[in-house]
Amino acid sequence: MTHPSPPSLPPAKFGIVDLFAGPGGLDIAATIMKDEGVESIGVEWDDATRATRAAAGLLTTEVKDVAALGPCDPSVVEATVLTGGPPCQSFSVAGSRKGHQALDDVLRLATQLADHEDEASFDVAWKEVKAETDAMSDDRTGFVLQPLRWIMEAKLKRRRPYEVIVLEQVPTVLPVWKHFVDILRRTGYAAEAHVLHTEDFGVPQTRRRAVLIAQFDPENVHRKVRFPEATHQRYRKGAERLPPTHDHGDGSLFRTSRSGGDVEPWVSMGDALRATRAAEFVMVSNYGSGGDPKNRGRRESGEPAPTITGKVRRNRLYLLRKDSAGKIVIREKDELARLSPAEAGLLQSFPAAYPWRSTDVAQQIGNAIPPRLSLHILSMALLREPPQEKWYTLLKEWRPQEEPPLSEVPPVAVRRSTPPQTSPPVSSSASGRPRTGASAKSSAK
């Protein structure tokens, strides 16, 4: 009996291996850029998220654990680009004593992995680092070190460094990325790390991401690395929305900036959801409230959504009403249906037809990097130029090539008789995950 070959990344000008890949926020952007020689394969632990990726036709490695793979594995050996958003829950809460300790641990351990000139010395260092992270009370602290392991092994074991590296996470991870920048420059990369605002790039949501971009350039490691430039207005509470810089008679969902022109107004929830939400509405969110109902944020449909998290279904929507003083009035009888998965995905800039799977869809959506932001990041990191305007239309109109009924979706991969783990899994509310590299990211903070 003939068994199908396990998924592997085909040779490509820009072959991406995406660690902790999630439902495909970066991979779907790579699909849009296919004509530029971009291919991608994701490494993802969570079975529900893998089902979404399979329905979307995204390539996913058979081995689920990032720690059980490496640059020399046949499924990813052709990769020229490394991307990833490792879970960083253990130090993503600002001001936490434990968070500060975890951050200090990561910076110290990252330094141990730097500056090795041969495979043997690196293996010794990695064994020591892994033993320490496995013994930590919160084993997630070590996740952020996995991309650095891949980077060093590509150079020392595969003997072919990644040409481009892109890492992203919540803003509190910026000190880690800055530390990685110093290490990467000593490893032959021009590298920088900055915080990007999603609404600056036409995403109908306010969200900040710490992003690292590195390009292998041993002779010029201190040169400037170009980051995406804002195409849309930054949202600020109480700010007036700018008028559009040009008419969108083609009915395109996302406004794009004119070449060399002023930025466009922010993209609002109303813009993104116009097909399903004809009337103006207000969203009441728990985001930033600390659980206090009096502090619940409110955004009108003419504004971007607050950060979409795994708890997006808790957000309530009401018809927009104001009193004579212009103050929003919330009435129970005006409450509307809550966001559907497709709508929540649209607020993350996923296509309306994205085939979300399983019961934890909200968590998948909340954990993902917005595809539109990914277009900007990948285009600048790989091509060193802004995205082509046609890509926005392709993203909006994207549909799976074949979308079989849920009951007919084939399994993502053949299960291994022994899961690729190097230490026992720990319990989780979502699923059991290995100590060395689970991929269910934390909801954006």
mmCIF file of N, CA, C and O in Angstrom, residues 126-184:
data_model
loop_
_atom_site.group_PDB
_atom_site.id
_atom_site.type_symbol
_atom_site.label_atom_id
_atom_site.label_comp_id
_atom_site.label_asym_id
_atom_site.label_seq_id
_atom_site.Cartn_x
_atom_site.Cartn_y
_atom_site.Cartn_z
ATOM 1 N N TRP A 126 22.809 24.565 24.018
ATOM 2 C CA TRP A 126 21.360 24.342 23.899
ATOM 3 C C TRP A 126 20.890 23.308 24.918
ATOM 4 O O TRP A 126 19.810 23.454 25.496
ATOM 5 N N LYS A 127 21.658 22.276 25.142
ATOM 6 C CA LYS A 127 21.284 21.256 26.129
ATOM 7 C C LYS A 127 21.136 21.884 27.514
ATOM 8 O O LYS A 127 20.188 21.580 28.254
ATOM 9 N N GLU A 128 22.048 22.777 27.869
ATOM 10 C CA GLU A 128 21.979 23.446 29.173
ATOM 11 C C GLU A 128 20.775 24.375 29.254
ATOM 12 O O GLU A 128 20.063 24.413 30.266
ATOM 13 N N VAL A 129 20.528 25.125 28.183
ATOM 14 C CA VAL A 129 19.394 26.057 28.156
ATOM 15 C C VAL A 129 18.080 25.307 28.232
ATOM 16 O O VAL A 129 17.177 25.670 28.992
ATOM 17 N N LYS A 130 17.969 24.246 27.474
ATOM 18 C CA LYS A 130 16.729 23.476 27.451
ATOM 19 C C LYS A 130 16.445 22.845 28.811
ATOM 20 O O LYS A 130 15.298 22.813 29.271
ATOM 21 N N ALA A 131 17.482 22.341 29.461
ATOM 22 C CA ALA A 131 17.299 21.748 30.786
ATOM 23 C C ALA A 131 16.763 22.779 31.765
ATOM 24 O O ALA A 131 15.886 22.482 32.597
ATOM 25 N N GLU A 132 17.241 24.000 31.670
ATOM 26 C CA GLU A 132 16.781 25.045 32.583
ATOM 27 C C GLU A 132 15.345 25.458 32.285
ATOM 28 O O GLU A 132 14.535 25.617 33.196
ATOM 29 N N THR A 133 15.007 25.639 31.004
ATOM 30 C CA THR A 133 13.641 26.061 30.675
ATOM 31 C C THR A 133 12.630 24.964 30.972
ATOM 32 O O THR A 133 11.510 25.243 31.411
ATOM 33 N N ASP A 134 13.014 23.707 30.782
ATOM 34 C CA ASP A 134 12.103 22.603 31.093
ATOM 35 C C ASP A 134 11.809 22.537 32.588
ATOM 36 O O ASP A 134 10.745 22.056 33.001
ATOM 37 N N ALA A 135 12.739 22.986 33.400
ATOM 38 C CA ALA A 135 12.569 22.919 34.855
ATOM 39 C C ALA A 135 11.824 24.115 35.423
ATOM 40 O O ALA A 135 11.499 24.132 36.614
ATOM 41 N N MET A 136 11.549 25.111 34.599
ATOM 42 C CA MET A 136 10.869 26.311 35.091
ATOM 43 C C MET A 136 9.417 26.025 35.444
ATOM 44 O O MET A 136 8.778 25.149 34.845
ATOM 45 N N SER A 137 8.873 26.764 36.401
ATOM 46 C CA SER A 137 7.478 26.571 36.805
ATOM 47 C C SER A 137 6.531 26.886 35.671
ATOM 48 O O SER A 137 5.468 26.280 35.538
ATOM 49 N N ASP A 138 6.890 27.857 34.816
ATOM 50 C CA ASP A 138 6.108 28.170 33.611
ATOM 51 C C ASP A 138 6.989 27.842 32.415
ATOM 52 O O ASP A 138 7.860 28.629 32.029
ATOM 53 N N ASP A 139 6.782 26.654 31.847
ATOM 54 C CA ASP A 139 7.671 26.196 30.779
ATOM 55 C C ASP A 139 7.526 27.000 29.493
ATOM 56 O O ASP A 139 8.333 26.869 28.583
ATOM 57 N N ARG A 140 6.494 27.851 29.412
ATOM 58 C CA ARG A 140 6.322 28.658 28.213
ATOM 59 C C ARG A 140 7.431 29.695 28.049
ATOM 60 O O ARG A 140 7.614 30.245 26.962
ATOM 61 N N THR A 141 8.160 29.962 29.123
ATOM 62 C CA THR A 141 9.243 30.945 29.056
ATOM 63 C C THR A 141 10.244 30.586 27.960
ATOM 64 O O THR A 141 10.810 31.464 27.312
ATOM 65 N N GLY A 142 10.443 29.293 27.752
ATOM 66 C CA GLY A 142 11.433 28.867 26.768
ATOM 67 C C GLY A 142 10.971 28.920 25.326
ATOM 68 O O GLY A 142 11.791 28.779 24.408
ATOM 69 N N PHE A 143 9.662 29.128 25.087
ATOM 70 C CA PHE A 143 9.166 29.116 23.711
ATOM 71 C C PHE A 143 9.870 30.149 22.835
ATOM 72 O O PHE A 143 10.161 29.907 21.666
ATOM 73 N N VAL A 144 10.102 31.334 23.405
ATOM 74 C CA VAL A 144 10.660 32.428 22.618
ATOM 75 C C VAL A 144 12.082 32.134 22.162
ATOM 76 O O VAL A 144 12.593 32.766 21.234
ATOM 77 N N LEU A 145 12.737 31.156 22.784
ATOM 78 C CA LEU A 145 14.096 30.803 22.394
ATOM 79 C C LEU A 145 14.140 29.850 21.199
ATOM 80 O O LEU A 145 15.202 29.666 20.594
ATOM 81 N N GLN A 146 13.017 29.243 20.861
ATOM 82 C CA GLN A 146 13.010 28.286 19.748
ATOM 83 C C GLN A 146 13.427 28.925 18.416
ATOM 84 O O GLN A 146 14.238 28.345 17.680
ATOM 85 N N PRO A 147 12.907 30.119 18.040
ATOM 86 C CA PRO A 147 13.387 30.715 16.786
ATOM 87 C C PRO A 147 14.894 30.949 16.774
ATOM 88 O O PRO A 147 15.545 30.758 15.741
ATOM 89 N N LEU A 148 15.455 31.325 17.932
ATOM 90 C CA LEU A 148 16.899 31.539 17.983
ATOM 91 C C LEU A 148 17.642 30.224 17.780
ATOM 92 O O LEU A 148 18.694 30.190 17.112
ATOM 93 N N ARG A 149 17.119 29.139 18.333
ATOM 94 C CA ARG A 149 17.730 27.819 18.075
ATOM 95 C C ARG A 149 17.727 27.513 16.589
ATOM 96 O O ARG A 149 18.744 27.072 16.025
ATOM 97 N N TRP A 150 16.587 27.723 15.924
ATOM 98 C CA TRP A 150 16.486 27.466 14.495
ATOM 99 C C TRP A 150 17.485 28.319 13.714
ATOM 100 O O TRP A 150 18.119 27.851 12.763
ATOM 101 N N ILE A 151 17.612 29.571 14.091
ATOM 102 C CA ILE A 151 18.523 30.483 13.397
ATOM 103 C C ILE A 151 19.964 29.996 13.509
ATOM 104 O O ILE A 151 20.704 29.941 12.511
ATOM 105 N N MET A 152 20.362 29.623 14.723
ATOM 106 C CA MET A 152 21.738 29.191 14.925
ATOM 107 C C MET A 152 22.006 27.843 14.259
ATOM 108 O O MET A 152 23.086 27.626 13.685
ATOM 109 N N GLU A 153 21.026 26.938 14.300
ATOM 110 C CA GLU A 153 21.226 25.631 13.667
ATOM 111 C C GLU A 153 21.256 25.747 12.141
ATOM 112 O O GLU A 153 21.947 24.971 11.476
ATOM 113 N N ALA A 154 20.513 26.688 11.589
ATOM 114 C CA ALA A 154 20.569 26.871 10.132
ATOM 115 C C ALA A 154 21.973 27.265 9.702
ATOM 116 O O ALA A 154 22.477 26.813 8.663
ATOM 117 N N LYS A 155 22.613 28.084 10.498
ATOM 118 C CA LYS A 155 23.966 28.529 10.150
ATOM 119 C C LYS A 155 25.009 27.462 10.446
ATOM 120 O O LYS A 155 25.906 27.209 9.613
ATOM 121 N N LEU A 156 24.907 26.804 11.615
ATOM 122 C CA LEU A 156 25.970 25.903 12.046
ATOM 123 C C LEU A 156 25.790 24.465 11.582
ATOM 124 O O LEU A 156 26.778 23.763 11.351
ATOM 125 N N LYS A 157 24.523 24.005 11.442
ATOM 126 C CA LYS A 157 24.276 22.615 11.066
ATOM 127 C C LYS A 157 23.885 22.479 9.598
ATOM 128 O O LYS A 157 24.436 21.643 8.873
ATOM 129 N N ARG A 158 22.933 23.287 9.165
ATOM 130 C CA ARG A 158 22.549 23.246 7.752
ATOM 131 C C ARG A 158 23.606 23.912 6.885
ATOM 132 O O ARG A 158 23.710 23.660 5.687
ATOM 133 N N ARG A 159 24.368 24.826 7.512
ATOM 134 C CA ARG A 159 25.409 25.609 6.848
ATOM 135 C C ARG A 159 24.847 26.482 5.726
ATOM 136 O O ARG A 159 25.514 26.778 4.743
ATOM 137 N N ARG A 160 23.631 26.898 5.932
ATOM 138 C CA ARG A 160 22.989 27.838 5.006
ATOM 139 C C ARG A 160 22.047 28.708 5.828
ATOM 140 O O ARG A 160 20.925 28.320 6.130
ATOM 141 N N PRO A 161 22.494 29.888 6.238
ATOM 142 C CA PRO A 161 21.677 30.733 7.103
ATOM 143 C C PRO A 161 20.382 31.153 6.415
ATOM 144 O O PRO A 161 20.308 31.222 5.184
ATOM 145 N N TYR A 162 19.372 31.438 7.217
ATOM 146 C CA TYR A 162 18.161 32.028 6.656
ATOM 147 C C TYR A 162 18.500 33.402 6.099
ATOM 148 O O TYR A 162 19.237 34.179 6.723
ATOM 149 N N GLU A 163 17.956 33.696 4.940
ATOM 150 C CA GLU A 163 18.227 34.989 4.310
ATOM 151 C C GLU A 163 17.435 36.109 4.974
ATOM 152 O O GLU A 163 17.892 37.254 5.034
ATOM 153 N N VAL A 164 16.238 35.768 5.451
ATOM 154 C CA VAL A 164 15.373 36.760 6.093
ATOM 155 C C VAL A 164 14.740 36.124 7.325
ATOM 156 O O VAL A 164 14.373 34.945 7.316
ATOM 157 N N ILE A 165 14.581 36.922 8.383
ATOM 158 C CA ILE A 165 13.920 36.485 9.612
ATOM 159 C C ILE A 165 12.874 37.521 9.993
ATOM 160 O O ILE A 165 13.156 38.728 9.966
ATOM 161 N N VAL A 166 11.670 37.063 10.320
ATOM 162 C CA VAL A 166 10.604 37.952 10.783
ATOM 163 C C VAL A 166 9.987 37.328 12.032
ATOM 164 O O VAL A 166 9.498 36.191 11.990
ATOM 165 N N LEU A 167 10.032 38.046 13.147
ATOM 166 C CA LEU A 167 9.413 37.588 14.386
ATOM 167 C C LEU A 167 8.438 38.647 14.874
ATOM 168 O O LEU A 167 8.681 39.850 14.702
ATOM 169 N N GLU A 168 7.326 38.224 15.475
ATOM 170 C CA GLU A 168 6.339 39.193 15.968
ATOM 171 C C GLU A 168 5.683 38.669 17.228
ATOM 172 O O GLU A 168 5.538 37.472 17.420
ATOM 173 N N GLN A 169 5.302 39.612 18.092
ATOM 174 C CA GLN A 169 4.559 39.263 19.296
ATOM 175 C C GLN A 169 4.022 40.541 19.921
ATOM 176 O O GLN A 169 4.096 41.612 19.334
ATOM 177 N N VAL A 170 3.454 40.422 21.134
ATOM 178 C CA VAL A 170 2.890 41.585 21.820
ATOM 179 C C VAL A 170 4.012 42.570 22.171
ATOM 180 O O VAL A 170 5.181 42.192 22.257
ATOM 181 N N PRO A 171 3.680 43.852 22.372
ATOM 182 C CA PRO A 171 4.721 44.878 22.582
ATOM 183 C C PRO A 171 5.658 44.624 23.755
ATOM 184 O O PRO A 171 6.814 45.059 23.725
ATOM 185 N N THR A 172 5.181 43.922 24.794
ATOM 186 C CA THR A 172 6.062 43.687 25.930
ATOM 187 C C THR A 172 7.221 42.745 25.602
ATOM 188 O O THR A 172 8.139 42.589 26.409
ATOM 189 N N VAL A 173 7.189 42.143 24.429
ATOM 190 C CA VAL A 173 8.288 41.263 24.000
ATOM 191 C C VAL A 173 9.384 42.066 23.284
ATOM 192 O O VAL A 173 10.440 41.535 22.970
ATOM 193 N N LEU A 174 9.160 43.361 23.076
ATOM 194 C CA LEU A 174 10.148 44.172 22.356
ATOM 195 C C LEU A 174 11.547 44.084 22.962
ATOM 196 O O LEU A 174 12.527 44.002 22.207
ATOM 197 N N PRO A 175 11.718 44.079 24.305
ATOM 198 C CA PRO A 175 13.087 43.938 24.839
ATOM 199 C C PRO A 175 13.783 42.651 24.400
ATOM 200 O O PRO A 175 15.008 42.641 24.212
ATOM 201 N N VAL A 176 13.006 41.580 24.230
ATOM 202 C CA VAL A 176 13.594 40.324 23.741
ATOM 203 C C VAL A 176 14.048 40.494 22.300
ATOM 204 O O VAL A 176 15.158 40.108 21.921
ATOM 205 N N TRP A 177 13.191 41.090 21.472
ATOM 206 C CA TRP A 177 13.559 41.297 20.063
ATOM 207 C C TRP A 177 14.780 42.209 19.959
ATOM 208 O O TRP A 177 15.658 41.994 19.113
ATOM 209 N N LYS A 178 14.851 43.239 20.810
ATOM 210 C CA LYS A 178 16.012 44.134 20.784
ATOM 211 C C LYS A 178 17.293 43.351 21.135
ATOM 212 O O LYS A 178 18.364 43.583 20.543
ATOM 213 N N HIS A 179 17.172 42.446 22.080
ATOM 214 C CA HIS A 179 18.317 41.608 22.456
ATOM 215 C C HIS A 179 18.686 40.674 21.308
ATOM 216 O O HIS A 179 19.878 40.469 21.012
ATOM 217 N N PHE A 180 17.671 40.115 20.660
ATOM 218 C CA PHE A 180 17.920 39.281 19.488
ATOM 219 C C PHE A 180 18.616 40.082 18.385
ATOM 220 O O PHE A 180 19.466 39.547 17.655
ATOM 221 N N VAL A 181 18.240 41.346 18.215
ATOM 222 C CA VAL A 181 18.870 42.194 17.205
ATOM 223 C C VAL A 181 20.391 42.237 17.422
ATOM 224 O O VAL A 181 21.175 42.087 16.478
ATOM 225 N N ASP A 182 20.800 42.443 18.664
ATOM 226 C CA ASP A 182 22.236 42.481 18.964
ATOM 227 C C ASP A 182 22.907 41.151 18.630
ATOM 228 O O ASP A 182 24.001 41.115 18.045
ATOM 229 N N ILE A 183 22.248 40.044 18.979
ATOM 230 C CA ILE A 183 22.798 38.719 18.690
ATOM 231 C C ILE A 183 22.867 38.485 17.183
ATOM 232 O O ILE A 183 23.875 37.979 16.654
ATOM 233 N N LEU A 184 21.811 38.857 16.480
ATOM 234 C CA LEU A 184 21.752 38.617 15.040
ATOM 235 C C LEU A 184 22.787 39.447 14.285
ATOM 236 O O LEU A 184 23.355 38.985 13.284
#
